[in-house]
PDB file of C-alpha atoms in Angstrom:
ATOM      1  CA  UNK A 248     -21.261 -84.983  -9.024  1.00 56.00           C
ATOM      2  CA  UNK A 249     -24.145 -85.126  -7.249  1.00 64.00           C
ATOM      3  CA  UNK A 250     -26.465 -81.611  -7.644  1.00 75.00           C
ATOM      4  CA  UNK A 251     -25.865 -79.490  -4.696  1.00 79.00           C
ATOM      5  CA  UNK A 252     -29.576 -78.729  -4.579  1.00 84.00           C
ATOM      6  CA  UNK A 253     -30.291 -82.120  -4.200  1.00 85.00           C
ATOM      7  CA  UNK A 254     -27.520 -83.000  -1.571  1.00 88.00           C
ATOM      8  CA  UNK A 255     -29.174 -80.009   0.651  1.00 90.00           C
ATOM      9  CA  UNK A 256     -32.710 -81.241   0.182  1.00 92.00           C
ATOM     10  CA  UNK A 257     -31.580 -84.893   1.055  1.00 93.00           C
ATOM     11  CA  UNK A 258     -29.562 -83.988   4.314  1.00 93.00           C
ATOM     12  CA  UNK A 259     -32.519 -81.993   5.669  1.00 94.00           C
ATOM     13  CA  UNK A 260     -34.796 -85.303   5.136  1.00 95.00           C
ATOM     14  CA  UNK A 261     -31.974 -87.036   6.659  1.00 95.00           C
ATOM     15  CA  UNK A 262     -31.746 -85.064   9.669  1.00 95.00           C
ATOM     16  CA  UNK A 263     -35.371 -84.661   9.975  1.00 96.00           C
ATOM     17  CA  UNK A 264     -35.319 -88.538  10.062  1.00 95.00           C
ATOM     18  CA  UNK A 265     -32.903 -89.661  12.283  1.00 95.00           C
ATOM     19  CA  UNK A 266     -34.702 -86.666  15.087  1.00 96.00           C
ATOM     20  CA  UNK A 267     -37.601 -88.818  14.869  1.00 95.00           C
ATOM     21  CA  UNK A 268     -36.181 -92.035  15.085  1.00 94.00           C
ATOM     22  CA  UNK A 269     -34.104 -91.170  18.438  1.00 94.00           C
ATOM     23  CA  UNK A 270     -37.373 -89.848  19.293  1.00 95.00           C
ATOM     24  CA  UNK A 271     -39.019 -92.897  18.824  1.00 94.00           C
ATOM     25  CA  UNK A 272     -36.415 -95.122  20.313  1.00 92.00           C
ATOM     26  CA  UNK A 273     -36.900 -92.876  23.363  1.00 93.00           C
ATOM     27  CA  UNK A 274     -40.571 -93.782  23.725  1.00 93.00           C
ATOM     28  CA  UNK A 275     -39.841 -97.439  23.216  1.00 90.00           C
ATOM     29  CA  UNK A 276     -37.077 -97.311  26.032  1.00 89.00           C
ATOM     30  CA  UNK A 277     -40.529 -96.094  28.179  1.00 90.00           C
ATOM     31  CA  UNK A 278     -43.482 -98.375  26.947  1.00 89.00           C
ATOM     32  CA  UNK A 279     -42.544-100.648  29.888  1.00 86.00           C
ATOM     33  CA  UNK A 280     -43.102 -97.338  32.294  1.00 88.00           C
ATOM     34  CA  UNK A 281     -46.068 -96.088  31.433  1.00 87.00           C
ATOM     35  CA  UNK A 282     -49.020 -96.064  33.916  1.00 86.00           C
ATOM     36  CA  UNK A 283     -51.557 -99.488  32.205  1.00 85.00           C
ATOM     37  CA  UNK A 284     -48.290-100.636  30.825  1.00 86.00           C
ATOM     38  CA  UNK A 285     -49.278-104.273  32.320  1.00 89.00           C
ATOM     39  CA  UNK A 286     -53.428-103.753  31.065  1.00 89.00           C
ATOM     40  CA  UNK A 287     -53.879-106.574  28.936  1.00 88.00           C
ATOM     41  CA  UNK A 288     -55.920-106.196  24.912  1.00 85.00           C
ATOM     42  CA  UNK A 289     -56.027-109.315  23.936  1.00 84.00           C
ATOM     43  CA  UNK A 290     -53.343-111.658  23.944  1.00 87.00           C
ATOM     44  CA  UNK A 291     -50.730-108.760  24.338  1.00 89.00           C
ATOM     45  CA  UNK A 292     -50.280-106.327  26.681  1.00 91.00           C
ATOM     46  CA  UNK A 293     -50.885-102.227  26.468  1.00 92.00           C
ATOM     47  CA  UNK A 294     -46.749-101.706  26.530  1.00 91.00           C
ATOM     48  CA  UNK A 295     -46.587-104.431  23.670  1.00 92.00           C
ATOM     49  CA  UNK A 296     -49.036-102.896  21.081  1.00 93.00           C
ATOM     50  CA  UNK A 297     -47.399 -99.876  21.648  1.00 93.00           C
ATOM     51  CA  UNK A 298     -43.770-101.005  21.174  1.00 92.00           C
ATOM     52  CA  UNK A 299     -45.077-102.870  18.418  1.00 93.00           C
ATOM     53  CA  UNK A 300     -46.592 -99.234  16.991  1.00 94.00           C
ATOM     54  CA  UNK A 301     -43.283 -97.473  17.727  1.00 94.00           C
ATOM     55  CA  UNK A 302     -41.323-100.140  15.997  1.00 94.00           C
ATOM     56  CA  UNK A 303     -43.694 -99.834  12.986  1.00 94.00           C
ATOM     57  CA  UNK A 304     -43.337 -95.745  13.306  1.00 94.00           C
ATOM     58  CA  UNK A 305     -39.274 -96.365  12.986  1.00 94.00           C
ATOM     59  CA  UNK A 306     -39.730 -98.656   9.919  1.00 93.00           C
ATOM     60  CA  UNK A 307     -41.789 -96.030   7.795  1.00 95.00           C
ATOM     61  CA  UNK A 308     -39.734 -93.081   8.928  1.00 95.00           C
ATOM     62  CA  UNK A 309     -36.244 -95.878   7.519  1.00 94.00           C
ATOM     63  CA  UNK A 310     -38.272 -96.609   4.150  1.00 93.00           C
ATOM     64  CA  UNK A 311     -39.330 -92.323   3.660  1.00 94.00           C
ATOM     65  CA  UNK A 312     -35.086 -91.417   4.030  1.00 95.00           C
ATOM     66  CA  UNK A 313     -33.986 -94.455   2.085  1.00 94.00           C
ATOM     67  CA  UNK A 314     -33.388 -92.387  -0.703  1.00 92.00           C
ATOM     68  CA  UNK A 315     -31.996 -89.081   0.639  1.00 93.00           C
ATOM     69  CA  UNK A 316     -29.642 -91.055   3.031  1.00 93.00           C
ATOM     70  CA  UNK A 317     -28.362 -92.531  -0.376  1.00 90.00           C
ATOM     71  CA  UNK A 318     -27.797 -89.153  -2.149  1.00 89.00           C
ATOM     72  CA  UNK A 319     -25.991 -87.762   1.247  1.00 90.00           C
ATOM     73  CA  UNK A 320     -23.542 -90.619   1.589  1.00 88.00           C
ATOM     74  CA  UNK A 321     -22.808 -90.422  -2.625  1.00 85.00           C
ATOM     75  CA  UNK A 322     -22.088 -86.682  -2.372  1.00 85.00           C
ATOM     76  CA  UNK A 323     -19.350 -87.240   0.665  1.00 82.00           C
ATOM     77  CA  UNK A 324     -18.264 -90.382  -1.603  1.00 78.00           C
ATOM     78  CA  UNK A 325     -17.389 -88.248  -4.632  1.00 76.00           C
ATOM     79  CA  UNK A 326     -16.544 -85.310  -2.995  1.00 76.00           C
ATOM     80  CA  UNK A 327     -13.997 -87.279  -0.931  1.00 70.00           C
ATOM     81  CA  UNK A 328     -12.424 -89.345  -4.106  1.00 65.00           C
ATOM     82  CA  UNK A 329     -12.744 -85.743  -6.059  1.00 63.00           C
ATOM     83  CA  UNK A 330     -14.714 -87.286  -9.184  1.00 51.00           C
ATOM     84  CA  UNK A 331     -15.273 -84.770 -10.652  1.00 50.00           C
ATOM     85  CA  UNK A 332     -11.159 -84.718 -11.447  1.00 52.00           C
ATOM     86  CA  UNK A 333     -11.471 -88.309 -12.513  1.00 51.00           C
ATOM     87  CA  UNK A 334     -11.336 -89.381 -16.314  1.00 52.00           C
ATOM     88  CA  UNK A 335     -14.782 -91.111 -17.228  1.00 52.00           C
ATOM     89  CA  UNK A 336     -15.844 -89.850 -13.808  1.00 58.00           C
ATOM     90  CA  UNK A 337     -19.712 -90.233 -15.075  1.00 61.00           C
ATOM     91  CA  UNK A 338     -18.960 -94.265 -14.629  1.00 66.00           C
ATOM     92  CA  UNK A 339     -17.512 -94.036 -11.770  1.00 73.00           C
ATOM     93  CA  UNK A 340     -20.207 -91.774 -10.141  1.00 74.00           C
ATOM     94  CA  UNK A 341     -22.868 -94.893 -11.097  1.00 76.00           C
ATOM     95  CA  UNK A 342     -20.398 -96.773  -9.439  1.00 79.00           C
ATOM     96  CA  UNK A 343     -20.660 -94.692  -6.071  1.00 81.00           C
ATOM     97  CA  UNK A 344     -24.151 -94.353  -6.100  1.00 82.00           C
ATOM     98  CA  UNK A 345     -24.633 -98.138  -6.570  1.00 85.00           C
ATOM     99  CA  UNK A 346     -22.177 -98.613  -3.707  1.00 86.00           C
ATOM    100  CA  UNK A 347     -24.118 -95.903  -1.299  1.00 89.00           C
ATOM    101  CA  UNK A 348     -27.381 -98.014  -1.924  1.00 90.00           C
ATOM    102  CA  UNK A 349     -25.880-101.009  -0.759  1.00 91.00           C
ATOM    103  CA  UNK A 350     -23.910 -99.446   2.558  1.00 90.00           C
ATOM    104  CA  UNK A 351     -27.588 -98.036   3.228  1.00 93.00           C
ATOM    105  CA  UNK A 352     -28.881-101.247   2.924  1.00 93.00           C
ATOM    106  CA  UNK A 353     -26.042-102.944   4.932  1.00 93.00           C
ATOM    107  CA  UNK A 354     -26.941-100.265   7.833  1.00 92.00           C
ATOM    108  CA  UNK A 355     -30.969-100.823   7.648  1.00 93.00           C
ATOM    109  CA  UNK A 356     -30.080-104.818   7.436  1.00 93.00           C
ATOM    110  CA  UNK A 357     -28.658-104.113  11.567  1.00 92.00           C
ATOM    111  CA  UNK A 358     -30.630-101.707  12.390  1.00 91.00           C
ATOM    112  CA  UNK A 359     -34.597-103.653  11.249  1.00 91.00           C
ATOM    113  CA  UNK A 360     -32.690-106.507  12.833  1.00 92.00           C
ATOM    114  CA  UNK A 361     -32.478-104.750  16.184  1.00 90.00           C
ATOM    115  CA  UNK A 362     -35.894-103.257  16.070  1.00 90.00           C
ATOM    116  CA  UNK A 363     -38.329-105.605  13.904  1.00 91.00           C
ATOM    117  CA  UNK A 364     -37.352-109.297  14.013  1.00 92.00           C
ATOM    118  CA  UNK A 365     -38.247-108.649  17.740  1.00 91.00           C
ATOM    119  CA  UNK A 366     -41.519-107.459  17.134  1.00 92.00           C
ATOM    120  CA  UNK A 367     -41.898-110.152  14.462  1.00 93.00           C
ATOM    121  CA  UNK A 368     -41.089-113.113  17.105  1.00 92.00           C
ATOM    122  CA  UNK A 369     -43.683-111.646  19.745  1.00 90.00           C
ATOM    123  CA  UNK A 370     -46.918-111.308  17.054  1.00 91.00           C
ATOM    124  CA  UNK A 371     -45.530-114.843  16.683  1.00 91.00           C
ATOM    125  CA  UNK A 372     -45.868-115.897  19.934  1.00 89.00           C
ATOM    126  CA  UNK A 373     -48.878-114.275  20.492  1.00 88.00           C
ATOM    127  CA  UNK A 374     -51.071-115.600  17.323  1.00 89.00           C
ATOM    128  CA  UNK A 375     -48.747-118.542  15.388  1.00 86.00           C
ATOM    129  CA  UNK A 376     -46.403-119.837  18.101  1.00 85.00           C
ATOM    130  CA  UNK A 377     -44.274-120.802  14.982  1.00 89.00           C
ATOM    131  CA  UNK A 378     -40.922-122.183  16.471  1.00 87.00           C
ATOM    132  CA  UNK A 379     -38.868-122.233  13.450  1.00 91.00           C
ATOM    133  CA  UNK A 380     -39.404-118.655  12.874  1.00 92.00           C
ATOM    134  CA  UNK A 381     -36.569-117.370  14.374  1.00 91.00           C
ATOM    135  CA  UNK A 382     -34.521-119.497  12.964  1.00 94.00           C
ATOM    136  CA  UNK A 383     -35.602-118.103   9.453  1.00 94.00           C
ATOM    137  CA  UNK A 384     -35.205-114.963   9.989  1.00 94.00           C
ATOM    138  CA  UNK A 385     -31.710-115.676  10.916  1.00 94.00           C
ATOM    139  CA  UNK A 386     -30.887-117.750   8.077  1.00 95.00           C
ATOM    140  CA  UNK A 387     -32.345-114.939   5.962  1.00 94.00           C
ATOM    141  CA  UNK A 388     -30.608-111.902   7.393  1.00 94.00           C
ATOM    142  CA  UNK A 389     -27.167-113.623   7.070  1.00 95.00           C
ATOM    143  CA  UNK A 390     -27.902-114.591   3.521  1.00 96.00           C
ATOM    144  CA  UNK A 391     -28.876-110.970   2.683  1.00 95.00           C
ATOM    145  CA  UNK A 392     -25.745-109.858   4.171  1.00 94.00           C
ATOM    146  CA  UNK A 393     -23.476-112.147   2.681  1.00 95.00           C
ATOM    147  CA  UNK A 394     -25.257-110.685  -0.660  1.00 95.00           C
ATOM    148  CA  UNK A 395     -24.781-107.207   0.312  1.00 94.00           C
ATOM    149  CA  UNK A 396     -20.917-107.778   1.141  1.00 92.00           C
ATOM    150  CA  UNK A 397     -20.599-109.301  -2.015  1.00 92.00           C
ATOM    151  CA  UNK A 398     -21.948-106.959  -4.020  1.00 91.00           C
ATOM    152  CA  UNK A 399     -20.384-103.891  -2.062  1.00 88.00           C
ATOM    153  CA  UNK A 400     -16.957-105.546  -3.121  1.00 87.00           C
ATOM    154  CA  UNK A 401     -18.171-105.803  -6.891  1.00 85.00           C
ATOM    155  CA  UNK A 402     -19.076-102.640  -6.886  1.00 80.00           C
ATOM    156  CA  UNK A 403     -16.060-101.175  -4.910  1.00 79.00           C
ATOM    157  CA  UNK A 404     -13.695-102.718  -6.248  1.00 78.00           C
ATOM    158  CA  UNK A 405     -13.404 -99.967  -9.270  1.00 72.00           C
ATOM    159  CA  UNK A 406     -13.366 -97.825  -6.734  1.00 69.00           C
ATOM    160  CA  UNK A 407     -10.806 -98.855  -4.972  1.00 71.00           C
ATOM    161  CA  UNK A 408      -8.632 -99.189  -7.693  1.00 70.00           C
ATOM    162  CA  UNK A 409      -8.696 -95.716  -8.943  1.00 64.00           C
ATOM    163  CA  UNK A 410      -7.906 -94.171  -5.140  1.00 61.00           C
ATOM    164  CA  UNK A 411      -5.008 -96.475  -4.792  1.00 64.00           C
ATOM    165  CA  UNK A 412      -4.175 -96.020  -8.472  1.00 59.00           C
ATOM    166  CA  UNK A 413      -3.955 -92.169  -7.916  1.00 53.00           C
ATOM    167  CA  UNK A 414      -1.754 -92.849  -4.834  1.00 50.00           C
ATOM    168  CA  UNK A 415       0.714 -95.132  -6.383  1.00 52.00           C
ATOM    169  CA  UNK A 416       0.696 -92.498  -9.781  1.00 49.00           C
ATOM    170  CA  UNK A 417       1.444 -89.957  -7.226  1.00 52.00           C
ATOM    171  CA  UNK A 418       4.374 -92.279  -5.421  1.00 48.00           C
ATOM    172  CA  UNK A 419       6.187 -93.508  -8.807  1.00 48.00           C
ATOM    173  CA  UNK A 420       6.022 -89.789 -10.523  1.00 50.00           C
ATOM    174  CA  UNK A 421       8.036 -88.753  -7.508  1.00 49.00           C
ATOM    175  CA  UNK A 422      10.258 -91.759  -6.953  1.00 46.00           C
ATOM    176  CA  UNK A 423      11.371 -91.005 -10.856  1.00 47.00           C
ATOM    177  CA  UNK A 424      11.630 -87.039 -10.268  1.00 49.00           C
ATOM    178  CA  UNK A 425      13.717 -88.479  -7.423  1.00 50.00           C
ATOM    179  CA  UNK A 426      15.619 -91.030  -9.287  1.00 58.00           C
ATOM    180  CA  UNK A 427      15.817 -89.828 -12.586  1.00 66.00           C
ATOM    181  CA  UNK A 428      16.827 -86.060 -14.649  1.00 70.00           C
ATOM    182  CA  UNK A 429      16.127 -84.795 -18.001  1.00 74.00           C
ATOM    183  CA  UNK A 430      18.712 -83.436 -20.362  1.00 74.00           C
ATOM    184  CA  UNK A 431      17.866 -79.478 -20.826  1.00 72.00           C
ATOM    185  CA  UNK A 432      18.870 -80.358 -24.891  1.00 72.00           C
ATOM    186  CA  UNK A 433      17.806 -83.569 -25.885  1.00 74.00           C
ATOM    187  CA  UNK A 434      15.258 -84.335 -23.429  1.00 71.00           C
ATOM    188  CA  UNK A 435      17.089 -87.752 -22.866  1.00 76.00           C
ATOM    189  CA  UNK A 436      16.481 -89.357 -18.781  1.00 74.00           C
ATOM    190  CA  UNK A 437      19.564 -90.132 -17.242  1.00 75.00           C
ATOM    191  CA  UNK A 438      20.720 -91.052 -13.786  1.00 74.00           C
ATOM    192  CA  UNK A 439      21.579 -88.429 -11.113  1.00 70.00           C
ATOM    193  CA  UNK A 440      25.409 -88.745 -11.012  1.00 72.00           C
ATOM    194  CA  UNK A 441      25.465 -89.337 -14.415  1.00 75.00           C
ATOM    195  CA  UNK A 442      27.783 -86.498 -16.164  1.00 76.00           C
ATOM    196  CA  UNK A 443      27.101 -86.558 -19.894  1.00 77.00           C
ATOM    197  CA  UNK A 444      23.489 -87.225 -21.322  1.00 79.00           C
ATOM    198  CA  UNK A 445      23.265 -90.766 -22.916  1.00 79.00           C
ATOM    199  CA  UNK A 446      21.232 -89.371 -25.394  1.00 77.00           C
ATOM    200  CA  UNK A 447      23.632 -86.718 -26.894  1.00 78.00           C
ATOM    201  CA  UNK A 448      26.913 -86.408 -24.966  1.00 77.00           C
ATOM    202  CA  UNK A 449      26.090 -83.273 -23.624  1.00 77.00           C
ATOM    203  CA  UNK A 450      27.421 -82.637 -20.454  1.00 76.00           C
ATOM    204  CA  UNK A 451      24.608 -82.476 -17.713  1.00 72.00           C
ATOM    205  CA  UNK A 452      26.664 -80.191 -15.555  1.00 67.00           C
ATOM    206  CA  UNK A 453      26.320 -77.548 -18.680  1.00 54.00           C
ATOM    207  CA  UNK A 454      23.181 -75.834 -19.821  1.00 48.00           C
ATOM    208  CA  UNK A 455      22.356 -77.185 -23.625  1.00 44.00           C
ATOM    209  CA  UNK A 456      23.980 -73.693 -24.884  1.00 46.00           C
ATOM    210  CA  UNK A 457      27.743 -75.054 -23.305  1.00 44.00           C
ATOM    211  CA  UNK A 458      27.553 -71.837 -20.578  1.00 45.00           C
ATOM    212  CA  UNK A 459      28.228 -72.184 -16.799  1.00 47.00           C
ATOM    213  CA  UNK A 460      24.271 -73.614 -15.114  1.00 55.00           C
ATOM    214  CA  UNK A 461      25.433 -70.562 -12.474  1.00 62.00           C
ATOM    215  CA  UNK A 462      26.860 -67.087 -12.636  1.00 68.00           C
ATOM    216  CA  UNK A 463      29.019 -65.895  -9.862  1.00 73.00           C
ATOM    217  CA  UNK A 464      28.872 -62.740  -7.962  1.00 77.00           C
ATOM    218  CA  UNK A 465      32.105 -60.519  -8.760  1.00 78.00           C
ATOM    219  CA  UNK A 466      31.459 -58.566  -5.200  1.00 79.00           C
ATOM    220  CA  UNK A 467      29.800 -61.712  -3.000  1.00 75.00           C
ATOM    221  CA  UNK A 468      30.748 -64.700  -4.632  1.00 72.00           C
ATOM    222  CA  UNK A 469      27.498 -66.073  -4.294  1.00 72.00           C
ATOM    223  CA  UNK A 470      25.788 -68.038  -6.647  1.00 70.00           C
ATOM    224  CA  UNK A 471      22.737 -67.236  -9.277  1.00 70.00           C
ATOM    225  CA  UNK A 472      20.924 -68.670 -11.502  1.00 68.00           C
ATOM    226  CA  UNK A 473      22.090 -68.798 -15.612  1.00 68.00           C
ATOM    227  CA  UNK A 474      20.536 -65.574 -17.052  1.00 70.00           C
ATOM    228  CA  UNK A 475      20.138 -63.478 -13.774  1.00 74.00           C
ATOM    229  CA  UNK A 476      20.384 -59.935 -13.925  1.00 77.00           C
ATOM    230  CA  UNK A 477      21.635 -59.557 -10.614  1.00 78.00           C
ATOM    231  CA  UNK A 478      22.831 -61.339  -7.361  1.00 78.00           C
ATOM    232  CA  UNK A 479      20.041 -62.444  -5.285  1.00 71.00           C
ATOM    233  CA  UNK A 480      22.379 -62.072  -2.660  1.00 75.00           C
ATOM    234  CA  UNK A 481      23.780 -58.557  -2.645  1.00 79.00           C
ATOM    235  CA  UNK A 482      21.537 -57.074  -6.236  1.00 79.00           C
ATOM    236  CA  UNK A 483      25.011 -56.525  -8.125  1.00 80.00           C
ATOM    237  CA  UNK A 484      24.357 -56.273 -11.595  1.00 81.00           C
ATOM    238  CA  UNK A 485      25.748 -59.767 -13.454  1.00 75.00           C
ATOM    239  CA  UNK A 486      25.091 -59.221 -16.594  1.00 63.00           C
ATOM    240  CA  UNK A 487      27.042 -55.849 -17.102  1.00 50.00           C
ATOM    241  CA  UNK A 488      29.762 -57.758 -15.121  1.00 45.00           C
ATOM    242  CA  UNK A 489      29.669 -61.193 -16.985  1.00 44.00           C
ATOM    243  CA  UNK A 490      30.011 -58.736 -20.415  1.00 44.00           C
TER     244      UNK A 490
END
């Protein structure tokens, strides 16, 4: 599991984070409002070097919680699968952190898309005018997130297969407590309308000591479980009355 300490630490930095970012984002919605938005400094404009300086603020602020956004989303991982319950649950913890790094990755893949390959193409415009840049950065971003998909079903994959291995132990222990019942001597399975064990020839209807499963009330009628003391219907004593 993943230290409690650290999990607290990490969602603070997270939070922290994602303030500034909407922050941010906020002030970039704006950089076209601004009084000298249109003033020119050199080839760009005064709302373009500071979209530009927003955009570079959001990138920082991604790269300082890349870490603690991993150790947040690990701890709901393994809390949610319940490693900690798991046999060789150490393995399958490096397994969930590996996997957390890559769904971070897969989310700051969209999200530097959105906010820096624009940037990118309007320095390019400005200073290279290189026309097959976009295209590159297109080819690149898909290629990185065929590679992250890939890797996120390597890694998941384990995963995967001990949730739905837990859920289908759970299903086929109770479609055989369903199907199936012991014999209370020999321990033998047998089918549910079967009347003597297979194992022994003891008759299932009978307790392994040959006396009735059920003792019956002499005032009610009603039935008990074998070695009750009294009825748990009326609390008349069935052992002084079975004697």
């Amino acid at each position: 599991m993943i230290d409690e300490s650290v999990f607290r630490a990490s969602f603070r930095a997270v939070v922290r984070g994602v303030f500034i970012i909407i922050v941010l984002s906020l002030f970039k919605a704006l950089t076209e409002h601004i009084p000298g938005a249109e003033t020119a400094f050199g080839k760009l404009r005064f709302s373009d070097w500071l979209d530009i300086l927003l955009t570079l603020g959001v990138v920082v602020i991604l790269v300082r919680i890349f870490v603690p956004l991993k150790q947040v989303i690990a701890f709901y991982l393994s809390m949610l699968m319940k490693v900690g319950k798991i046999p060789g649950r150490d393995t399958l913890l490096g397994r969930i952190i590996a996997l957390s790094q890559l769904l971070v990755l897969f989310v700051y893949l969209v999200v530097l898309y959105q906010y820096l390959v624009p940037v990118i193409l309007q320095l390019n415009n400005a200073f290279l005018d290189w026309d097959k840049l976009k295209m590159i950065l297109d080819i690149g971003s898909v290629l990185f997130g065929v590679y992250i998909l890939v890797m996120l079903w390597r890694e998941g994959d384990p995963v995967i297969e001990v949730i739905t291995g837990g859920i289908t132990d759970k299903v086929a222990g109770s479609s055989v407590k369903a199907a199936y019942r012991d014999c209370a001597k020999c321990g033998a399975r047998n089918d549910l309308d079967a009347e003597f064990c297979t194992g022994c020839g003891t008759s299932l209807s009978q307790p392994a000591g040959g006396s009735s499963s059920v003792l019956s009330c002499p005032r009610c009628s009603a039935a008990s479980p074998a070695g009750a003391r009294f009825c748990q219907k009326c609390g008349m004593a069935l052992q002084a009355a079975g004697s």
